[in-house]
Short mmCIF file of C-alpha atoms in Angstrom, two decimals:
data_model
loop_
_atom_site.label_atom_id
_atom_site.label_comp_id
_atom_site.label_asym_id
_atom_site.label_seq_id
_atom_site.Cartn_x
_atom_site.Cartn_y
_atom_site.Cartn_z
CA MET L 803 -35.87 -17.33 -8.95
CA VAL L 804 -32.91 -16.44 -11.46
CA ARG L 805 -30.82 -14.70 -8.70
CA SER L 806 -31.16 -17.84 -6.44
CA TYR L 807 -30.69 -19.92 -9.29
CA PRO L 808 -28.59 -18.44 -11.85
CA ARG L 809 -28.29 -22.00 -13.85
CA LEU L 810 -31.62 -21.50 -15.27
CA PHE L 811 -30.33 -19.69 -18.50
CA GLN L 812 -28.05 -22.19 -19.48
CA LEU L 813 -30.73 -24.28 -19.95
CA HIS L 814 -32.28 -24.29 -23.42
CA PRO L 815 -36.41 -23.07 -23.55
CA GLU L 816 -37.83 -25.64 -25.20
CA ARG L 817 -36.11 -28.73 -25.71
CA THR L 818 -35.40 -28.04 -21.25
CA ILE L 819 -37.66 -26.32 -19.87
CA LEU L 820 -40.86 -25.85 -21.31
CA PRO L 821 -41.77 -29.98 -21.65
CA LYS L 822 -41.27 -29.64 -17.48
CA LEU L 823 -44.25 -27.10 -17.04
CA GLU L 824 -46.04 -28.71 -19.82
CA PHE L 825 -45.69 -31.78 -17.44
CA PHE L 826 -46.81 -29.71 -13.95
CA THR L 827 -49.97 -28.27 -15.92
CA SER L 828 -50.72 -31.43 -17.26
CA LEU L 829 -51.03 -32.79 -12.99
CA GLY L 830 -54.03 -29.97 -12.71
CA VAL L 831 -51.62 -27.34 -11.36
CA SER L 832 -51.96 -23.92 -11.59
CA LYS L 833 -49.73 -21.58 -13.10
CA GLU L 834 -49.98 -19.46 -10.15
CA ASP L 835 -48.70 -22.36 -7.97
CA LEU L 836 -46.34 -23.60 -9.92
CA ALA L 837 -44.52 -20.09 -9.75
CA LYS L 838 -44.74 -20.71 -5.90
CA THR L 839 -43.34 -24.20 -5.82
CA LEU L 840 -40.39 -23.42 -8.27
CA ALA L 841 -39.67 -20.34 -6.50
CA ASN L 842 -39.83 -21.67 -2.99
CA PHE L 843 -37.63 -24.47 -4.47
CA THR L 844 -34.59 -22.64 -5.58
CA SER L 845 -34.78 -20.46 -2.81
CA GLU L 846 -34.41 -23.40 -0.54
CA ILE L 847 -31.13 -24.78 -3.38
CA SER L 848 -29.61 -21.56 -2.63
CA GLU L 849 -30.14 -20.96 0.99
CA ASN L 850 -28.39 -24.43 1.38
CA HIS L 851 -25.40 -23.20 -1.08
CA ASN L 852 -25.07 -20.78 0.78
CA ASP L 853 -25.06 -22.50 4.26
CA PHE L 854 -22.38 -24.71 2.87
CA THR L 855 -20.65 -21.74 1.35
CA VAL L 856 -20.37 -20.20 5.02
CA ASN L 857 -19.68 -23.42 6.64
CA TYR L 858 -16.84 -24.60 4.45
CA LEU L 859 -15.44 -20.74 4.56
CA ILE L 860 -14.82 -21.03 8.70
CA ASN L 861 -14.11 -24.99 8.76
CA SER L 862 -11.72 -25.25 6.27
CA CYS L 863 -10.13 -21.84 5.73
CA GLY L 864 -10.14 -20.01 8.96
CA LEU L 865 -12.39 -17.48 8.98
CA SER L 866 -14.39 -15.37 11.46
CA PRO L 867 -18.50 -16.33 10.81
CA GLU L 868 -19.02 -12.65 10.01
CA GLY L 869 -16.29 -12.97 7.42
CA ALA L 870 -17.47 -15.76 6.09
CA ILE L 871 -20.93 -14.84 5.61
CA LEU L 872 -19.35 -11.73 3.36
CA ALA L 873 -17.14 -13.46 1.33
CA SER L 874 -19.88 -16.36 0.39
CA LYS L 875 -21.73 -13.05 -1.22
CA ARG L 876 -18.98 -12.99 -3.54
CA THR L 877 -18.54 -16.61 -4.12
CA LYS L 878 -20.43 -19.81 -3.82
CA LEU L 879 -19.10 -23.28 -3.36
CA ARG L 880 -21.59 -26.44 -4.52
CA SER L 881 -19.54 -29.62 -3.40
CA PRO L 882 -16.33 -29.72 -0.98
CA GLU L 883 -13.96 -31.12 -4.33
CA ARG L 884 -12.70 -28.10 -6.06
CA PRO L 885 -11.94 -25.95 -2.83
CA ASP L 886 -10.14 -28.94 -1.41
CA SER L 887 -7.75 -28.80 -4.42
CA ALA L 888 -7.35 -25.29 -3.85
CA LEU L 889 -6.38 -25.32 -0.61
CA PHE L 890 -4.02 -28.40 -0.96
CA PHE L 891 -2.59 -26.53 -3.73
CA LEU L 892 -2.03 -23.14 -2.00
CA ARG L 893 -0.03 -25.32 1.40
CA ASN L 894 1.43 -27.70 -1.41
CA HIS L 895 3.14 -24.34 -2.67
CA GLY L 896 3.66 -23.11 0.89
CA PHE L 897 1.11 -20.80 1.99
CA SER L 898 0.56 -20.57 6.05
CA GLN L 899 -3.26 -21.05 7.29
CA THR L 900 -3.03 -17.96 8.09
CA GLN L 901 -1.85 -16.66 4.61
CA ILE L 902 -4.76 -18.66 3.28
CA SER L 903 -7.25 -17.00 5.18
CA LYS L 904 -6.36 -13.49 3.80
CA ILE L 905 -6.30 -14.73 0.51
CA VAL L 906 -10.09 -16.25 1.21
CA ARG L 907 -11.20 -13.55 2.73
CA SER L 908 -10.35 -10.66 0.16
CA CYS L 909 -10.28 -13.04 -3.24
CA PRO L 910 -12.76 -15.79 -2.42
CA HIS L 911 -13.33 -16.96 -5.60
CA VAL L 912 -9.66 -18.26 -5.79
CA LEU L 913 -11.30 -21.43 -3.84
CA ASN L 914 -13.26 -22.19 -7.03
CA SER L 915 -10.20 -21.41 -9.44
CA ASP L 916 -8.34 -24.65 -11.46
CA PRO L 917 -5.05 -25.19 -9.64
CA ASP L 918 -3.60 -26.63 -12.56
CA LYS L 919 -5.27 -24.56 -15.13
CA ILE L 920 -5.17 -21.06 -13.58
CA LEU L 921 -3.03 -21.25 -10.11
CA LEU L 922 -0.24 -22.96 -11.19
CA PRO L 923 0.58 -21.10 -14.70
CA LYS L 924 0.79 -18.16 -12.03
CA LEU L 925 2.89 -18.95 -9.80
CA GLU L 926 5.51 -20.50 -12.17
CA PHE L 927 5.21 -16.64 -13.70
CA PHE L 928 5.91 -15.47 -10.37
CA ARG L 929 8.36 -17.33 -9.35
CA SER L 930 10.51 -17.08 -12.96
CA LEU L 931 11.22 -13.52 -11.69
CA GLY L 932 12.94 -15.14 -8.94
CA LEU L 933 10.81 -14.49 -5.85
CA SER L 934 11.85 -17.15 -3.26
CA ARG L 935 8.39 -19.20 -2.33
CA GLU L 936 8.47 -16.88 1.44
CA CYS L 937 8.35 -14.03 -0.32
CA LEU L 938 5.76 -14.62 -2.74
CA ALA L 939 3.30 -16.28 -0.39
CA LYS L 940 3.79 -12.52 1.42
CA VAL L 941 3.25 -10.84 -2.03
CA LEU L 942 -0.29 -12.73 -2.64
CA GLU L 943 -1.38 -12.65 0.65
CA ARG L 944 -1.04 -8.42 0.47
CA HIS L 945 -2.28 -8.91 -2.99
CA PRO L 946 -4.40 -11.93 -3.57
CA GLY L 947 -5.61 -10.27 -6.52
CA LEU L 948 -2.91 -11.40 -8.51
CA LEU L 949 -4.62 -14.81 -8.02
CA SER L 950 -7.51 -14.09 -10.36
CA ALA L 951 -6.03 -11.03 -12.97
CA SER L 952 -5.57 -12.83 -16.39
CA LEU L 953 -2.14 -14.41 -16.68
CA GLU L 954 -1.96 -13.78 -20.76
CA ASN L 955 -4.60 -10.42 -20.64
CA ARG L 956 -3.40 -8.54 -17.70
CA ILE L 957 -0.11 -9.82 -15.98
CA VAL L 958 2.37 -10.76 -18.50
CA PRO L 959 1.51 -7.66 -20.85
CA THR L 960 1.78 -5.53 -17.92
CA TYR L 961 5.30 -7.23 -17.01
CA ASN L 962 6.21 -6.50 -20.18
CA PHE L 963 5.44 -2.85 -20.34
CA LEU L 964 7.01 -2.18 -17.05
CA LYS L 965 10.43 -4.38 -18.54
CA SER L 966 10.73 -1.73 -21.39
CA MET L 967 10.68 1.06 -18.87
CA VAL L 968 12.83 -0.18 -16.25
CA SER L 969 15.20 -2.92 -15.49
CA GLU L 970 14.42 -6.43 -14.69
CA LYS L 971 15.45 -5.93 -10.99
CA ASN L 972 12.94 -2.57 -10.65
CA VAL L 973 10.30 -4.74 -12.32
CA VAL L 974 10.33 -7.59 -9.38
CA SER L 975 10.65 -4.45 -7.18
CA VAL L 976 7.64 -2.86 -7.98
CA PHE L 977 5.90 -6.41 -8.35
CA LYS L 978 6.40 -6.59 -4.55
CA SER L 979 5.17 -2.95 -3.66
CA GLY L 980 3.16 -2.32 -5.84
CA SER L 981 1.12 -5.42 -7.49
CA ARG L 982 -2.14 -3.61 -8.15
CA ILE L 983 -0.32 -2.32 -11.23
CA PHE L 984 -0.65 -6.21 -12.16
CA VAL L 985 -3.99 -6.35 -11.42
CA GLU L 986 -5.49 -3.95 -12.65
CA GLY L 987 -2.84 -3.16 -16.04
CA HIS L 988 -1.26 -0.20 -17.58
CA CYS L 989 -3.34 0.62 -20.76
CA LYS L 990 -5.94 2.13 -18.72
CA ASN L 991 -4.46 5.02 -16.08
CA VAL L 992 -0.44 4.45 -16.78
CA VAL L 993 0.40 4.95 -19.80
CA PRO L 994 -1.85 8.58 -20.45
CA ASN L 995 -0.13 9.17 -17.07
CA ILE L 996 3.37 8.97 -18.36
CA GLU L 997 2.64 10.81 -21.84
CA ILE L 998 0.98 13.69 -19.57
CA LEU L 999 4.52 13.45 -17.44
CA LYS L 1000 6.41 13.59 -20.65
CA GLU L 1001 4.75 16.43 -22.54
CA SER L 1002 4.96 18.06 -19.13
CA GLY L 1003 8.78 17.88 -19.22
CA MET L 1004 9.64 15.29 -16.86
CA PRO L 1005 12.67 12.95 -17.75
CA GLN L 1006 12.49 9.35 -18.26
CA SER L 1007 14.58 8.86 -14.64
CA CYS L 1008 12.44 10.98 -12.97
CA ILE L 1009 9.20 8.82 -14.55
CA SER L 1010 10.98 5.33 -13.76
CA LEU L 1011 11.42 6.97 -10.23
CA LEU L 1012 8.09 7.23 -9.92
CA LEU L 1013 7.17 4.24 -11.72
CA VAL L 1014 9.49 2.06 -9.32
CA HIS L 1015 9.06 3.50 -5.99
CA HIS L 1016 5.32 5.36 -6.53
CA PRO L 1017 3.45 2.91 -8.94
CA THR L 1018 0.03 3.68 -7.64
CA THR L 1019 -0.06 7.25 -7.64
CA LEU L 1020 0.65 6.45 -12.11
CA MET L 1021 -2.93 4.29 -11.25
CA LEU L 1022 -4.93 7.80 -10.36
CA LYS L 1023 -7.30 8.86 -12.88
CA PRO L 1024 -5.13 10.94 -16.23
CA GLU L 1025 -7.32 14.21 -15.24
CA GLU L 1026 -6.06 14.34 -11.62
CA ILE L 1027 -2.48 13.83 -12.24
CA GLY L 1028 -2.31 16.41 -14.64
CA LYS L 1029 -4.28 18.61 -12.35
CA VAL L 1030 -1.46 17.73 -9.52
CA VAL L 1031 1.02 18.65 -12.52
CA ASP L 1032 0.29 21.80 -13.19
CA GLU L 1033 0.28 22.58 -8.93
CA VAL L 1034 3.43 21.29 -8.88
CA LYS L 1035 4.96 23.54 -11.51
CA GLN L 1036 2.97 26.40 -9.95
CA MET L 1037 4.87 25.65 -6.52
CA GLY L 1038 8.20 26.22 -8.08
CA PHE L 1039 8.93 22.56 -8.65
CA ASN L 1040 11.64 21.71 -11.47
CA LEU L 1041 9.79 18.62 -13.31
CA GLN L 1042 13.46 17.84 -14.54
CA ILE L 1043 14.70 17.51 -10.44
CA SER L 1044 13.58 13.93 -8.81
CA THR L 1045 12.32 16.19 -5.82
CA SER L 1046 9.18 16.91 -8.38
CA VAL L 1047 8.61 13.05 -7.89
CA MET L 1048 7.91 13.21 -4.43
CA ALA L 1049 5.82 16.07 -4.56
CA ILE L 1050 3.60 14.97 -7.12
CA LYS L 1051 2.75 11.75 -4.81
CA ALA L 1052 2.61 13.85 -1.84
CA LEU L 1053 -0.83 15.93 -3.64
CA CYS L 1054 -2.11 12.66 -5.26
CA GLY L 1055 -4.95 10.92 -4.21
CA LYS L 1056 -5.13 10.59 -0.29
CA ASN L 1057 -2.44 11.74 0.31
CA ARG L 1058 -3.82 15.37 -0.51
CA LEU L 1059 -5.46 15.04 2.90
CA VAL L 1060 -2.40 14.40 4.63
CA TRP L 1061 -0.75 17.80 3.05
CA ASN L 1062 -3.57 19.97 3.98
CA ARG L 1063 -2.97 18.96 7.98
CA SER L 1064 0.23 18.94 7.60
CA LEU L 1065 -0.41 22.64 6.37
CA GLN L 1066 -2.64 23.49 9.15
CA VAL L 1067 -0.27 21.72 11.98
CA TYR L 1068 3.08 23.57 10.88
CA LYS L 1069 0.62 26.93 10.70
CA ARG L 1070 -0.06 26.46 14.42
CA TRP L 1071 3.76 25.99 15.04
CA GLY L 1072 4.04 29.81 13.56
CA TRP L 1073 4.79 28.78 10.06
CA SER L 1074 3.47 30.96 7.33
CA GLU L 1075 2.48 29.47 4.03
CA ASP L 1076 5.19 30.44 2.00
CA VAL L 1077 7.35 28.44 4.24
CA VAL L 1078 5.51 25.59 4.32
CA LEU L 1079 5.62 25.77 0.41
CA SER L 1080 9.24 26.92 0.84
CA ALA L 1081 10.11 23.68 3.24
CA PHE L 1082 8.10 21.63 0.55
CA ARG L 1083 10.18 22.91 -1.87
CA ARG L 1084 13.45 21.73 -0.59
CA HIS L 1085 12.07 18.49 0.67
CA PRO L 1086 8.35 17.20 -0.18
CA CYS L 1087 8.53 14.08 2.16
CA CYS L 1088 7.84 16.94 5.64
CA MET L 1089 4.37 17.05 3.91
CA THR L 1090 3.66 13.14 3.96
CA VAL L 1091 4.27 12.34 7.58
CA SER L 1092 1.12 12.18 9.80
CA GLU L 1093 -0.21 15.08 11.76
CA LYS L 1094 1.17 13.16 15.24
CA LYS L 1095 4.66 12.44 14.01
CA ILE L 1096 4.80 15.99 13.03
CA MET L 1097 3.52 17.13 16.51
CA LEU L 1098 6.28 15.17 18.52
CA ALA L 1099 9.11 16.22 16.60
CA LEU L 1100 8.07 19.87 16.68
CA GLU L 1101 7.45 19.78 20.73
CA PHE L 1102 10.46 17.88 20.96
CA LEU L 1103 13.02 20.28 19.03
CA VAL L 1104 11.53 23.41 19.98
CA ILE L 1105 10.14 22.97 23.80
CA LYS L 1106 12.53 20.68 24.88
CA MET L 1107 15.84 21.09 22.91
CA GLY L 1108 15.23 25.25 22.33
CA TRP L 1109 15.58 25.87 18.45
CA PRO L 1110 13.10 28.27 17.04
CA SER L 1111 10.23 26.51 15.13
CA LEU L 1112 11.68 28.18 12.10
CA MET L 1113 14.99 27.30 12.01
CA ILE L 1114 13.50 23.72 11.51
CA ALA L 1115 11.58 24.69 8.41
CA LYS L 1116 15.06 25.25 6.96
CA ALA L 1117 16.05 21.53 7.32
CA PRO L 1118 12.61 19.94 6.53
CA ALA L 1119 13.91 16.65 5.98
CA VAL L 1120 14.73 16.36 9.60
CA MET L 1121 10.66 15.66 10.20
CA CYS L 1122 11.05 12.14 8.40
CA TYR L 1123 13.67 10.75 10.74
CA SER L 1124 12.55 8.81 13.82
CA LEU L 1125 12.33 10.57 17.21
CA GLU L 1126 13.50 7.46 19.13
CA LYS L 1127 16.47 6.03 16.88
CA ARG L 1128 17.89 9.53 15.67
CA PHE L 1129 16.21 12.68 17.53
CA ILE L 1130 16.22 11.77 20.95
CA PRO L 1131 20.06 10.17 20.53
CA ARG L 1132 21.59 12.66 19.02
CA CYS L 1133 19.74 15.67 20.27
CA LEU L 1134 21.61 14.37 24.03
CA VAL L 1135 24.94 14.45 23.22
CA VAL L 1136 23.89 18.15 22.21
CA LYS L 1137 22.16 18.67 25.42
CA VAL L 1138 25.17 17.40 27.38
CA LEU L 1139 27.38 19.39 25.45
CA LEU L 1140 25.21 22.68 26.16
CA LEU L 1141 25.64 21.92 29.84
CA LYS L 1142 29.49 21.22 29.93
CA GLY L 1143 29.78 24.84 27.81
CA LEU L 1144 31.59 22.98 25.30
CA ILE L 1145 28.94 24.23 22.57
CA LYS L 1146 27.39 28.20 23.76
CA GLY L 1147 23.77 28.60 23.17
CA ILE L 1148 20.80 26.09 20.75
CA GLU L 1149 21.21 28.80 18.33
CA ASN L 1150 24.41 28.26 17.36
CA VAL L 1151 23.95 24.47 16.71
CA SER L 1152 22.64 24.37 13.29
CA LEU L 1153 19.89 21.93 13.30
CA GLY L 1154 20.50 20.00 10.06
CA SER L 1155 24.45 19.37 11.31
CA VAL L 1156 22.91 17.41 14.03
CA LEU L 1157 19.85 15.56 12.88
CA VAL L 1158 20.91 14.87 8.71
CA PRO L 1159 24.25 13.39 8.74
CA VAL L 1160 24.65 9.60 8.63
CA GLU L 1161 25.54 8.49 12.03
CA LYS L 1162 29.13 8.19 11.20
CA LEU L 1163 29.59 11.87 10.45
CA PHE L 1164 27.61 13.04 13.34
CA LEU L 1165 29.66 10.85 15.24
CA GLU L 1166 32.91 12.35 14.38
CA ARG L 1167 31.54 15.46 14.51
CA TYR L 1168 29.14 15.45 18.23
CA VAL L 1169 31.36 12.96 19.96
CA ALA L 1170 34.73 11.73 19.19
CA ARG L 1171 35.62 15.61 18.91
CA TYR L 1172 34.66 15.96 22.63
CA ILE L 1173 35.87 12.50 23.96
CA ASP L 1174 38.44 13.34 25.65
CA ARG L 1175 36.32 15.98 27.75
CA VAL L 1176 33.48 13.58 28.72
CA PRO L 1177 34.34 10.51 28.01
CA GLN L 1178 30.69 9.09 29.02
CA LEU L 1179 29.47 11.05 25.56
CA LEU L 1180 29.36 8.09 23.44
CA SER L 1181 26.86 6.06 26.31
CA VAL L 1182 25.00 8.97 26.52
CA TYR L 1183 24.58 8.86 22.40
CA ARG L 1184 23.82 4.92 23.29
CA GLY L 1185 21.34 5.35 25.82
CA LYS L 1186 23.34 3.48 28.60
CA VAL L 1187 24.16 6.53 30.75
CA ALA L 1188 21.41 9.38 31.54
CA VAL L 1189 22.10 13.50 30.54
CA GLN L 1190 22.18 14.49 34.30
CA ASP L 1191 24.91 11.27 35.47
CA VAL L 1192 27.24 12.81 33.24
#
């Protein structure tokens, strides 16, 4: 009964509940029949409220029937007035219907929020950070929990903490990319984790880098961060250098699964564990890419281009580059130069010199240098001419 009618807790036992029960029993209704009647009545009230909630979520918020049923378990709507005003408020502040549907699906109790007392102060604070209406709507679409987090007790204190650690511009970057810290706050895990990093010898510059670019890493339990920091040090990373930041991120949380899968893929291509760790120390990002991307990259570089697998381990940064945008156009240029005899053997071509430099330097080194002898080289690079047509 209480589950169906939680307002029962708000009623005064002697002044409200007891007189009603005495009246019903005076009519000759037994306690057993009275209990059954009240249970059925409150259950019917609950079902009616639930039906209204589900229908409202479908018809007014654009949720699917399945999504509406799930969302209705986390909030109850008793009349259309409050949710109507919440929806009107969101539309009036630049949220599209698609964005509103996503917000309501993830955070349905926003419909019971008072627009003037709860929602408006938060939006005004977020806008004070310099975010446009469009940008703010996108952030809140990704992190709807911000609309339910306490402004005074969670959002503002976290903002002030971040501002004491990094620049105002970087605080906004954290808000855009890792807004969960504003929902869960900084006191429970972030502050203790920063202390662990400081005690381990990491400078403020590296801590700020982690806080700005990978804030969710600092939201993990301090016990996990402590173990990862020790592991990173044992692997040979210097916590004074920024590569240690990426190493910590690569070994934390769900990233650990990616790291383990990457290790097995590299081993299948002939890398020993020592070679993998050496590559990881050179460029930690090589262990954060997907198994599929590693396989495609190595198949292209080793099988199609002919570079030895272990040569790639000496330039692990290339594993983070795009196959379509970087590998293929640059390697096609190298392929033409090999076919024309202008380069003597793939083993004489440094993988790093081909894929790592910025575009301008690559073009100077491998296109402009040979353009007189191979006029179509730039067209090959741009994908306008096939290798066999040169």
